[in-house]
PDB file of C-alpha atoms in Angstrom:
ATOM      1  CA  MET E   1      86.623 -48.595  65.800  1.00 42.00           C
ATOM      2  CA  THR E   2      89.349 -50.290  63.743  1.00 47.00           C
ATOM      3  CA  SER E   3      89.505 -52.955  60.872  1.00 54.00           C
ATOM      4  CA  LEU E   4      91.891 -55.527  60.265  1.00 60.00           C
ATOM      5  CA  THR E   5      92.975 -56.449  56.606  1.00 72.00           C
ATOM      6  CA  LEU E   6      94.731 -59.688  55.830  1.00 70.00           C
ATOM      7  CA  PRO E   7      96.679 -60.616  52.682  1.00 72.00           C
ATOM      8  CA  PRO E   8      94.062 -62.359  50.295  1.00 70.00           C
ATOM      9  CA  LEU E   9      96.142 -65.164  49.676  1.00 69.00           C
ATOM     10  CA  SER E  10      96.977 -66.263  53.474  1.00 77.00           C
ATOM     11  CA  LEU E  11      95.695 -68.473  55.336  1.00 81.00           C
ATOM     12  CA  ALA E  12      93.986 -66.408  58.138  1.00 79.00           C
ATOM     13  CA  ALA E  13      92.359 -65.145  54.637  1.00 81.00           C
ATOM     14  CA  ARG E  14      91.462 -68.131  52.844  1.00 83.00           C
ATOM     15  CA  ARG E  15      89.932 -70.117  56.106  1.00 84.00           C
ATOM     16  CA  MET E  16      87.516 -66.634  57.084  1.00 87.00           C
ATOM     17  CA  ARG E  17      86.032 -67.192  53.651  1.00 88.00           C
ATOM     18  CA  ILE E  18      85.078 -70.175  53.762  1.00 90.00           C
ATOM     19  CA  ILE E  19      83.731 -69.413  57.353  1.00 89.00           C
ATOM     20  CA  GLY E  20      81.909 -67.101  55.586  1.00 87.00           C
ATOM     21  CA  VAL E  21      80.025 -69.271  53.522  1.00 88.00           C
ATOM     22  CA  VAL E  22      79.262 -71.567  56.033  1.00 89.00           C
ATOM     23  CA  ARG E  23      78.033 -68.901  58.365  1.00 88.00           C
ATOM     24  CA  ARG E  24      75.767 -67.677  55.087  1.00 85.00           C
ATOM     25  CA  ASP E  25      74.679 -71.491  54.647  1.00 83.00           C
ATOM     26  CA  PHE E  26      73.150 -71.419  58.434  1.00 85.00           C
ATOM     27  CA  ALA E  27      71.993 -68.400  58.666  1.00 83.00           C
ATOM     28  CA  ALA E  28      69.920 -69.951  55.815  1.00 79.00           C
ATOM     29  CA  LEU E  29      68.774 -72.580  57.296  1.00 80.00           C
ATOM     30  CA  ARG E  30      68.474 -70.989  60.542  1.00 78.00           C
ATOM     31  CA  ARG E  31      65.629 -69.300  59.445  1.00 77.00           C
ATOM     32  CA  SER E  32      63.850 -71.885  56.813  1.00 73.00           C
ATOM     33  CA  PRO E  33      62.058 -74.227  59.369  1.00 75.00           C
ATOM     34  CA  VAL E  34      61.325 -75.986  56.259  1.00 74.00           C
ATOM     35  CA  ARG E  35      64.175 -76.368  55.233  1.00 73.00           C
ATOM     36  CA  MET E  36      64.900 -77.890  59.195  1.00 74.00           C
ATOM     37  CA  PHE E  37      61.918 -79.867  58.227  1.00 73.00           C
ATOM     38  CA  GLU E  38      63.276 -81.424  55.604  1.00 73.00           C
ATOM     39  CA  ILE E  39      66.259 -82.313  57.100  1.00 74.00           C
ATOM     40  CA  LEU E  40      64.943 -85.298  59.368  1.00 75.00           C
ATOM     41  CA  PHE E  41      62.172 -86.083  58.061  1.00 77.00           C
ATOM     42  CA  TRP E  42      62.803 -88.119  55.110  1.00 75.00           C
ATOM     43  CA  PRO E  43      65.676 -90.577  57.120  1.00 78.00           C
ATOM     44  CA  THR E  44      62.995 -90.504  59.788  1.00 79.00           C
ATOM     45  CA  VAL E  45      60.232 -92.034  57.636  1.00 81.00           C
ATOM     46  CA  GLU E  46      62.636 -94.208  55.854  1.00 78.00           C
ATOM     47  CA  LEU E  47      64.251 -95.738  59.255  1.00 79.00           C
ATOM     48  CA  VAL E  48      60.310 -96.310  60.386  1.00 80.00           C
ATOM     49  CA  LEU E  49      59.673 -98.152  57.470  1.00 78.00           C
ATOM     50  CA  TRP E  50      62.765-100.116  57.329  1.00 76.00           C
ATOM     51  CA  GLY E  51      61.802-100.684  61.948  1.00 77.00           C
ATOM     52  CA  PHE E  52      58.851-102.105  60.643  1.00 77.00           C
ATOM     53  CA  VAL E  53      60.282-104.266  58.105  1.00 76.00           C
ATOM     54  CA  THR E  54      63.024-105.764  60.477  1.00 75.00           C
ATOM     55  CA  LEU E  55      59.983-106.042  63.376  1.00 73.00           C
ATOM     56  CA  PHE E  56      58.186-108.485  60.731  1.00 73.00           C
ATOM     57  CA  LEU E  57      61.178-110.439  59.623  1.00 71.00           C
ATOM     58  CA  GLN E  58      62.315-110.623  63.428  1.00 70.00           C
ATOM     59  CA  ALA E  59      59.224-111.957  64.295  1.00 71.00           C
ATOM     60  CA  GLN E  60      59.856-114.429  61.574  1.00 65.00           C
ATOM     61  CA  ARG E  61      63.340-115.875  63.018  1.00 68.00           C
ATOM     62  CA  VAL E  62      64.932-114.470  59.998  1.00 61.00           C
ATOM     63  CA  PRO E  63      68.554-113.625  62.168  1.00 60.00           C
ATOM     64  CA  PHE E  64      70.966-110.839  62.621  1.00 59.00           C
ATOM     65  CA  VAL E  65      67.768-109.233  60.457  1.00 62.00           C
ATOM     66  CA  VAL E  66      67.096-105.606  63.170  1.00 64.00           C
ATOM     67  CA  ALA E  67      71.222-104.951  62.600  1.00 69.00           C
ATOM     68  CA  PHE E  68      71.695-105.942  59.045  1.00 77.00           C
ATOM     69  CA  LEU E  69      68.558-103.821  57.956  1.00 79.00           C
ATOM     70  CA  LEU E  70      68.943-100.677  60.605  1.00 82.00           C
ATOM     71  CA  GLY E  71      72.722-100.398  59.702  1.00 82.00           C
ATOM     72  CA  ALA E  72      72.278-100.230  56.253  1.00 85.00           C
ATOM     73  CA  VAL E  73      69.484 -97.965  56.447  1.00 86.00           C
ATOM     74  CA  LEU E  74      72.160 -95.758  58.668  1.00 87.00           C
ATOM     75  CA  LEU E  75      74.965 -95.949  56.541  1.00 89.00           C
ATOM     76  CA  TRP E  76      72.796 -95.916  53.327  1.00 91.00           C
ATOM     77  CA  GLN E  77      71.959 -92.175  54.788  1.00 89.00           C
ATOM     78  CA  VAL E  78      75.376 -90.647  55.370  1.00 91.00           C
ATOM     79  CA  LEU E  79      75.626 -91.520  51.402  1.00 93.00           C
ATOM     80  CA  GLN E  80      72.589 -90.001  50.272  1.00 90.00           C
ATOM     81  CA  LYS E  81      72.362 -86.865  52.138  1.00 90.00           C
ATOM     82  CA  ALA E  82      76.472 -86.483  51.830  1.00 91.00           C
ATOM     83  CA  SER E  83      75.676 -86.602  48.264  1.00 91.00           C
ATOM     84  CA  ASN E  84      72.685 -84.516  48.616  1.00 89.00           C
ATOM     85  CA  GLU E  85      73.410 -81.833  50.761  1.00 88.00           C
ATOM     86  CA  ILE E  86      76.444 -80.555  48.475  1.00 91.00           C
ATOM     87  CA  SER E  87      74.373 -80.173  45.525  1.00 90.00           C
ATOM     88  CA  ILE E  88      71.102 -78.190  46.901  1.00 86.00           C
ATOM     89  CA  ALA E  89      73.662 -75.770  48.254  1.00 87.00           C
ATOM     90  CA  PHE E  90      75.100 -75.340  45.545  1.00 89.00           C
ATOM     91  CA  LEU E  91      71.169 -75.466  43.477  1.00 87.00           C
ATOM     92  CA  GLU E  92      70.250 -73.390  46.050  1.00 86.00           C
ATOM     93  CA  ASP E  93      72.486 -70.557  45.417  1.00 85.00           C
ATOM     94  CA  ILE E  94      71.335 -71.123  41.251  1.00 86.00           C
ATOM     95  CA  TRP E  95      67.266 -70.519  42.755  1.00 84.00           C
ATOM     96  CA  SER E  96      68.110 -67.672  44.414  1.00 81.00           C
ATOM     97  CA  ARG E  97      70.533 -66.330  41.952  1.00 82.00           C
ATOM     98  CA  ASN E  98      73.574 -65.850  43.266  1.00 80.00           C
ATOM     99  CA  LEU E  99      75.588 -67.845  41.772  1.00 81.00           C
ATOM    100  CA  LEU E 100      77.218 -65.163  40.214  1.00 77.00           C
ATOM    101  CA  ASN E 101      77.961 -62.800  42.795  1.00 79.00           C
ATOM    102  CA  VAL E 102      79.520 -65.291  44.686  1.00 81.00           C
ATOM    103  CA  GLN E 103      81.728 -66.267  41.209  1.00 77.00           C
ATOM    104  CA  VAL E 104      82.474 -62.196  41.701  1.00 78.00           C
ATOM    105  CA  SER E 105      83.870 -62.252  45.074  1.00 79.00           C
ATOM    106  CA  PRO E 106      86.906 -62.267  46.346  1.00 82.00           C
ATOM    107  CA  LEU E 107      85.958 -66.439  46.967  1.00 85.00           C
ATOM    108  CA  SER E 108      88.192 -68.891  44.744  1.00 86.00           C
ATOM    109  CA  SER E 109      86.285 -71.859  43.271  1.00 87.00           C
ATOM    110  CA  ALA E 110      88.284 -74.219  45.744  1.00 89.00           C
ATOM    111  CA  GLU E 111      87.177 -72.021  49.060  1.00 90.00           C
ATOM    112  CA  TYR E 112      83.443 -72.145  48.095  1.00 91.00           C
ATOM    113  CA  LEU E 113      83.845 -75.604  47.890  1.00 91.00           C
ATOM    114  CA  ILE E 114      85.554 -76.428  51.019  1.00 92.00           C
ATOM    115  CA  GLY E 115      82.366 -74.203  52.656  1.00 91.00           C
ATOM    116  CA  LEU E 116      79.337 -76.634  50.867  1.00 91.00           C
ATOM    117  CA  VAL E 117      81.395 -80.056  52.106  1.00 92.00           C
ATOM    118  CA  LEU E 118      82.260 -78.236  55.709  1.00 92.00           C
ATOM    119  CA  PHE E 119      78.011 -76.956  55.500  1.00 90.00           C
ATOM    120  CA  SER E 120      77.153 -80.295  54.595  1.00 89.00           C
ATOM    121  CA  LEU E 121      79.104 -82.021  56.915  1.00 91.00           C
ATOM    122  CA  GLY E 122      77.516 -80.834  59.518  1.00 90.00           C
ATOM    123  CA  LYS E 123      74.122 -81.508  58.451  1.00 88.00           C
ATOM    124  CA  VAL E 124      75.361 -85.259  57.900  1.00 89.00           C
ATOM    125  CA  VAL E 125      76.463 -85.684  61.471  1.00 89.00           C
ATOM    126  CA  PHE E 126      72.700 -84.008  62.892  1.00 88.00           C
ATOM    127  CA  ALA E 127      70.699 -86.114  60.494  1.00 86.00           C
ATOM    128  CA  VAL E 128      72.731 -89.561  61.581  1.00 86.00           C
ATOM    129  CA  ALA E 129      73.098 -88.334  65.135  1.00 87.00           C
ATOM    130  CA  VAL E 130      69.377 -87.972  65.180  1.00 85.00           C
ATOM    131  CA  MET E 131      69.009 -91.342  63.495  1.00 85.00           C
ATOM    132  CA  ALA E 132      71.006 -93.608  65.052  1.00 84.00           C
ATOM    133  CA  GLY E 133      69.122 -91.649  68.447  1.00 86.00           C
ATOM    134  CA  LEU E 134      65.906 -93.235  67.354  1.00 83.00           C
ATOM    135  CA  ALA E 135      67.264 -96.387  66.325  1.00 82.00           C
ATOM    136  CA  PHE E 136      68.345 -97.339  69.728  1.00 82.00           C
ATOM    137  CA  ALA E 137      65.161 -95.245  71.534  1.00 82.00           C
ATOM    138  CA  LEU E 138      62.701 -97.780  69.128  1.00 78.00           C
ATOM    139  CA  TYR E 139      64.394-100.737  68.208  1.00 77.00           C
ATOM    140  CA  GLY E 140      67.879-101.095  70.278  1.00 76.00           C
ATOM    141  CA  PHE E 141      69.875-100.788  67.839  1.00 75.00           C
ATOM    142  CA  GLY E 142      73.041 -98.710  68.536  1.00 71.00           C
ATOM    143  CA  VAL E 143      75.494 -97.844  66.032  1.00 74.00           C
ATOM    144  CA  THR E 144      78.569 -98.833  68.242  1.00 74.00           C
ATOM    145  CA  SER E 145      77.448-102.776  67.294  1.00 73.00           C
ATOM    146  CA  LEU E 146      79.529-101.870  63.968  1.00 73.00           C
ATOM    147  CA  GLY E 147      82.683-101.285  66.489  1.00 72.00           C
ATOM    148  CA  VAL E 148      85.766 -99.705  65.526  1.00 75.00           C
ATOM    149  CA  GLY E 149      85.288 -99.896  61.633  1.00 74.00           C
ATOM    150  CA  LEU E 150      81.930 -97.576  62.038  1.00 81.00           C
ATOM    151  CA  ALA E 151      84.826 -94.305  61.389  1.00 85.00           C
ATOM    152  CA  PRO E 152      86.136 -95.550  58.448  1.00 89.00           C
ATOM    153  CA  PHE E 153      82.715 -97.013  56.873  1.00 90.00           C
ATOM    154  CA  MET E 154      81.530 -93.334  57.029  1.00 91.00           C
ATOM    155  CA  GLY E 155      84.209 -91.727  55.982  1.00 93.00           C
ATOM    156  CA  VAL E 156      84.313 -93.878  53.188  1.00 94.00           C
ATOM    157  CA  LEU E 157      80.622 -92.924  52.373  1.00 94.00           C
ATOM    158  CA  LEU E 158      81.281 -89.212  52.840  1.00 94.00           C
ATOM    159  CA  VAL E 159      83.658 -88.897  50.290  1.00 95.00           C
ATOM    160  CA  LEU E 160      82.081 -90.888  47.732  1.00 95.00           C
ATOM    161  CA  GLY E 161      78.999 -89.066  48.610  1.00 94.00           C
ATOM    162  CA  TRP E 162      80.572 -85.699  47.823  1.00 95.00           C
ATOM    163  CA  SER E 163      81.672 -86.850  44.454  1.00 95.00           C
ATOM    164  CA  LEU E 164      78.153 -87.734  42.747  1.00 95.00           C
ATOM    165  CA  GLY E 165      77.458 -84.523  44.356  1.00 93.00           C
ATOM    166  CA  LEU E 166      80.088 -82.671  42.237  1.00 94.00           C
ATOM    167  CA  VAL E 167      79.604 -85.010  39.350  1.00 95.00           C
ATOM    168  CA  GLY E 168      75.679 -83.493  39.425  1.00 92.00           C
ATOM    169  CA  ILE E 169      77.001 -79.971  40.131  1.00 93.00           C
ATOM    170  CA  ALA E 170      79.293 -80.584  36.670  1.00 93.00           C
ATOM    171  CA  ALA E 171      76.406 -81.136  35.113  1.00 93.00           C
ATOM    172  CA  VAL E 172      74.120 -78.602  36.285  1.00 91.00           C
ATOM    173  CA  LEU E 173      77.809 -76.179  34.745  1.00 90.00           C
ATOM    174  CA  ARG E 174      77.898 -77.727  31.440  1.00 90.00           C
ATOM    175  CA  PHE E 175      73.871 -78.384  30.854  1.00 89.00           C
ATOM    176  CA  GLY E 176      72.253 -75.869  32.625  1.00 84.00           C
ATOM    177  CA  GLU E 177      69.269 -76.092  35.314  1.00 83.00           C
ATOM    178  CA  ASN E 178      67.614 -78.894  33.049  1.00 83.00           C
ATOM    179  CA  ALA E 179      69.921 -81.116  34.592  1.00 86.00           C
ATOM    180  CA  GLN E 180      69.057 -80.634  38.356  1.00 86.00           C
ATOM    181  CA  VAL E 181      67.798 -83.638  38.508  1.00 86.00           C
ATOM    182  CA  ILE E 182      71.012 -85.413  38.145  1.00 86.00           C
ATOM    183  CA  ALA E 183      72.490 -83.322  40.806  1.00 83.00           C
ATOM    184  CA  TRP E 184      68.951 -85.574  43.091  1.00 80.00           C
ATOM    185  CA  SER E 185      68.913 -88.336  41.764  1.00 85.00           C
ATOM    186  CA  LEU E 186      72.802 -89.697  41.123  1.00 88.00           C
ATOM    187  CA  VAL E 187      73.254 -90.801  44.538  1.00 90.00           C
ATOM    188  CA  PHE E 188      70.135 -93.676  43.571  1.00 89.00           C
ATOM    189  CA  VAL E 189      71.657 -94.931  40.576  1.00 88.00           C
ATOM    190  CA  VAL E 190      74.396 -96.716  42.411  1.00 89.00           C
ATOM    191  CA  GLN E 191      72.062 -97.797  45.213  1.00 89.00           C
ATOM    192  CA  PRO E 192      71.407-100.998  43.475  1.00 89.00           C
ATOM    193  CA  LEU E 193      75.385-101.313  42.631  1.00 91.00           C
ATOM    194  CA  ALA E 194      76.297-100.729  46.194  1.00 91.00           C
ATOM    195  CA  GLY E 195      74.549-103.685  47.937  1.00 88.00           C
ATOM    196  CA  ILE E 196      72.996-101.417  50.634  1.00 88.00           C
ATOM    197  CA  PHE E 197      70.950-104.438  51.442  1.00 85.00           C
ATOM    198  CA  TYR E 198      72.192-107.141  49.884  1.00 86.00           C
ATOM    199  CA  PRO E 199      74.836-109.310  49.237  1.00 88.00           C
ATOM    200  CA  ILE E 200      76.812-107.940  45.914  1.00 92.00           C
ATOM    201  CA  SER E 201      76.863-111.978  45.222  1.00 90.00           C
ATOM    202  CA  VAL E 202      73.387-112.311  44.634  1.00 90.00           C
ATOM    203  CA  LEU E 203      74.107-109.822  41.570  1.00 91.00           C
ATOM    204  CA  PRO E 204      74.214-110.918  38.037  1.00 91.00           C
ATOM    205  CA  ALA E 205      78.184-111.427  37.251  1.00 89.00           C
ATOM    206  CA  PRO E 206      78.652-108.645  35.309  1.00 89.00           C
ATOM    207  CA  LEU E 207      76.627-106.569  37.489  1.00 91.00           C
ATOM    208  CA  GLN E 208      78.974-107.891  40.212  1.00 92.00           C
ATOM    209  CA  ALA E 209      81.823-106.303  38.361  1.00 92.00           C
ATOM    210  CA  ALA E 210      80.856-102.939  38.040  1.00 92.00           C
ATOM    211  CA  ALA E 211      80.008-103.426  41.893  1.00 93.00           C
ATOM    212  CA  TRP E 212      83.391-103.781  43.046  1.00 93.00           C
ATOM    213  CA  LEU E 213      84.461-100.846  41.412  1.00 93.00           C
ATOM    214  CA  LEU E 214      82.083 -98.579  43.715  1.00 94.00           C
ATOM    215  CA  PRO E 215      83.847 -98.069  47.468  1.00 95.00           C
ATOM    216  CA  ALA E 216      80.422 -98.480  48.575  1.00 94.00           C
ATOM    217  CA  SER E 217      79.826-101.812  47.695  1.00 94.00           C
ATOM    218  CA  HIS E 218      83.171-102.648  50.249  1.00 94.00           C
ATOM    219  CA  VAL E 219      81.186-100.501  52.762  1.00 93.00           C
ATOM    220  CA  PHE E 220      78.340-102.335  53.197  1.00 92.00           C
ATOM    221  CA  GLU E 221      79.887-106.108  52.484  1.00 91.00           C
ATOM    222  CA  GLY E 222      81.955-104.949  55.261  1.00 90.00           C
ATOM    223  CA  MET E 223      79.172-103.863  57.031  1.00 88.00           C
ATOM    224  CA  ARG E 224      77.981-107.029  57.335  1.00 87.00           C
ATOM    225  CA  THR E 225      80.768-109.024  57.854  1.00 87.00           C
ATOM    226  CA  VAL E 226      81.254-107.138  61.612  1.00 85.00           C
ATOM    227  CA  MET E 227      77.609-107.456  62.419  1.00 81.00           C
ATOM    228  CA  ALA E 228      77.842-111.371  61.686  1.00 79.00           C
ATOM    229  CA  GLY E 229      80.476-111.121  64.671  1.00 79.00           C
ATOM    230  CA  GLY E 230      83.880-111.277  62.091  1.00 82.00           C
ATOM    231  CA  ALA E 231      86.651-108.530  62.300  1.00 85.00           C
ATOM    232  CA  VAL E 232      86.627-104.976  60.269  1.00 86.00           C
ATOM    233  CA  PRO E 233      87.780-105.913  57.089  1.00 88.00           C
ATOM    234  CA  TRP E 234      90.296-103.036  56.597  1.00 90.00           C
ATOM    235  CA  ASP E 235      91.439-104.481  53.036  1.00 90.00           C
ATOM    236  CA  ARG E 236      88.395-103.759  51.844  1.00 90.00           C
ATOM    237  CA  LEU E 237      88.566-100.394  53.757  1.00 91.00           C
ATOM    238  CA  ALA E 238      91.622 -99.776  51.924  1.00 93.00           C
ATOM    239  CA  TRP E 239      90.695-100.674  48.768  1.00 94.00           C
ATOM    240  CA  ALA E 240      87.437 -98.409  48.932  1.00 94.00           C
ATOM    241  CA  GLY E 241      89.638 -95.773  50.054  1.00 94.00           C
ATOM    242  CA  GLY E 242      91.927 -95.766  47.073  1.00 95.00           C
ATOM    243  CA  LEU E 243      88.603 -95.778  44.578  1.00 95.00           C
ATOM    244  CA  ASN E 244      87.685 -93.024  46.331  1.00 95.00           C
ATOM    245  CA  VAL E 245      91.016 -90.595  45.759  1.00 96.00           C
ATOM    246  CA  VAL E 246      90.478 -92.065  41.879  1.00 96.00           C
ATOM    247  CA  TYR E 247      86.520 -91.059  42.337  1.00 96.00           C
ATOM    248  CA  LEU E 248      87.395 -87.526  44.033  1.00 95.00           C
ATOM    249  CA  ALA E 249      90.478 -86.659  41.964  1.00 95.00           C
ATOM    250  CA  GLY E 250      88.530 -87.057  39.132  1.00 96.00           C
ATOM    251  CA  THR E 251      84.804 -85.048  39.901  1.00 95.00           C
ATOM    252  CA  LEU E 252      87.459 -82.838  41.104  1.00 95.00           C
ATOM    253  CA  GLY E 253      88.723 -82.292  38.191  1.00 95.00           C
ATOM    254  CA  LEU E 254      85.295 -82.805  35.872  1.00 95.00           C
ATOM    255  CA  PHE E 255      83.991 -80.024  37.953  1.00 94.00           C
ATOM    256  CA  ALA E 256      87.376 -77.681  37.261  1.00 93.00           C
ATOM    257  CA  TRP E 257      86.071 -77.790  33.487  1.00 94.00           C
ATOM    258  CA  ALA E 258      82.877 -77.748  33.489  1.00 93.00           C
ATOM    259  CA  LEU E 259      83.328 -74.076  35.610  1.00 90.00           C
ATOM    260  CA  ARG E 260      85.160 -72.861  33.216  1.00 90.00           C
ATOM    261  CA  TYR E 261      83.492 -74.381  30.245  1.00 91.00           C
ATOM    262  CA  ALA E 262      80.317 -71.968  32.116  1.00 87.00           C
ATOM    263  CA  ARG E 263      82.660 -68.998  32.209  1.00 85.00           C
ATOM    264  CA  ARG E 264      83.683 -69.226  28.436  1.00 86.00           C
ATOM    265  CA  ARG E 265      80.077 -69.592  27.196  1.00 82.00           C
ATOM    266  CA  GLY E 266      78.798 -67.298  29.783  1.00 79.00           C
ATOM    267  CA  LYS E 267      76.599 -69.269  31.546  1.00 75.00           C
ATOM    268  CA  LEU E 268      76.725 -68.295  34.813  1.00 74.00           C
ATOM    269  CA  SER E 269      75.600 -64.608  33.512  1.00 70.00           C
ATOM    270  CA  ARG E 270      71.990 -66.538  33.023  1.00 68.00           C
ATOM    271  CA  PHE E 271      71.921 -68.460  36.498  1.00 65.00           C
ATOM    272  CA  GLY E 272      71.676 -64.869  37.729  1.00 54.00           C
ATOM    273  CA  ASP E 273      68.870 -63.796  35.652  1.00 55.00           C
TER     274      ASP E 273
END
């Protein structure tokens, strides 16, 4: 039997290490029915809840309500799960006291993050696909009604969710396990400003200014424009994409700083106790 040795810094070696992170997390997920159940349970409950609300409002002859609310729920799940799933994948290494082992392995921090992002992407796609199927089966709502804007809408929300997840991870590295509540709840802090279920115009003027600095606000405003029969607002999406680049670069820098801080102060060893 022969073994294959790759140069540690080669693309092939990096690819194998990233795939190793994804396979490790998938193996843990596959052996935990509770985790599989959790992926689908809360999104399904939220979809059914808002579905009942839309049926009631539809009976009151409120126009466009089904498309507006169910479209918002589906896109909101992309943002929420993108943020939470990458945070949970990191926290599971802390809960299992495995983070120190990861850090002393040949795996680089960039490879580790890419592996977490790819695994979280798979979970998001799976959960949203199930929700989209339920929305169509129960309420006759098809995500294709968003048209060609669907992919960039979801792409913007995915990147924003990962950025928020990185902030939560950095907080845990800096302040310890007690800060894990930030990783869980940060995405809900931006929810009121994102205009998920209502237009940004209903917010007070100072909050409107803050809301337009969030990529998600442009996405949900664009979604309502498309649902109302308008064209995809590519200018809004371009602005949201630019904001995403700034936020992602900033949060990657924040993560790198927090990791260096944790290493210098010996905090990683505490996660392995």
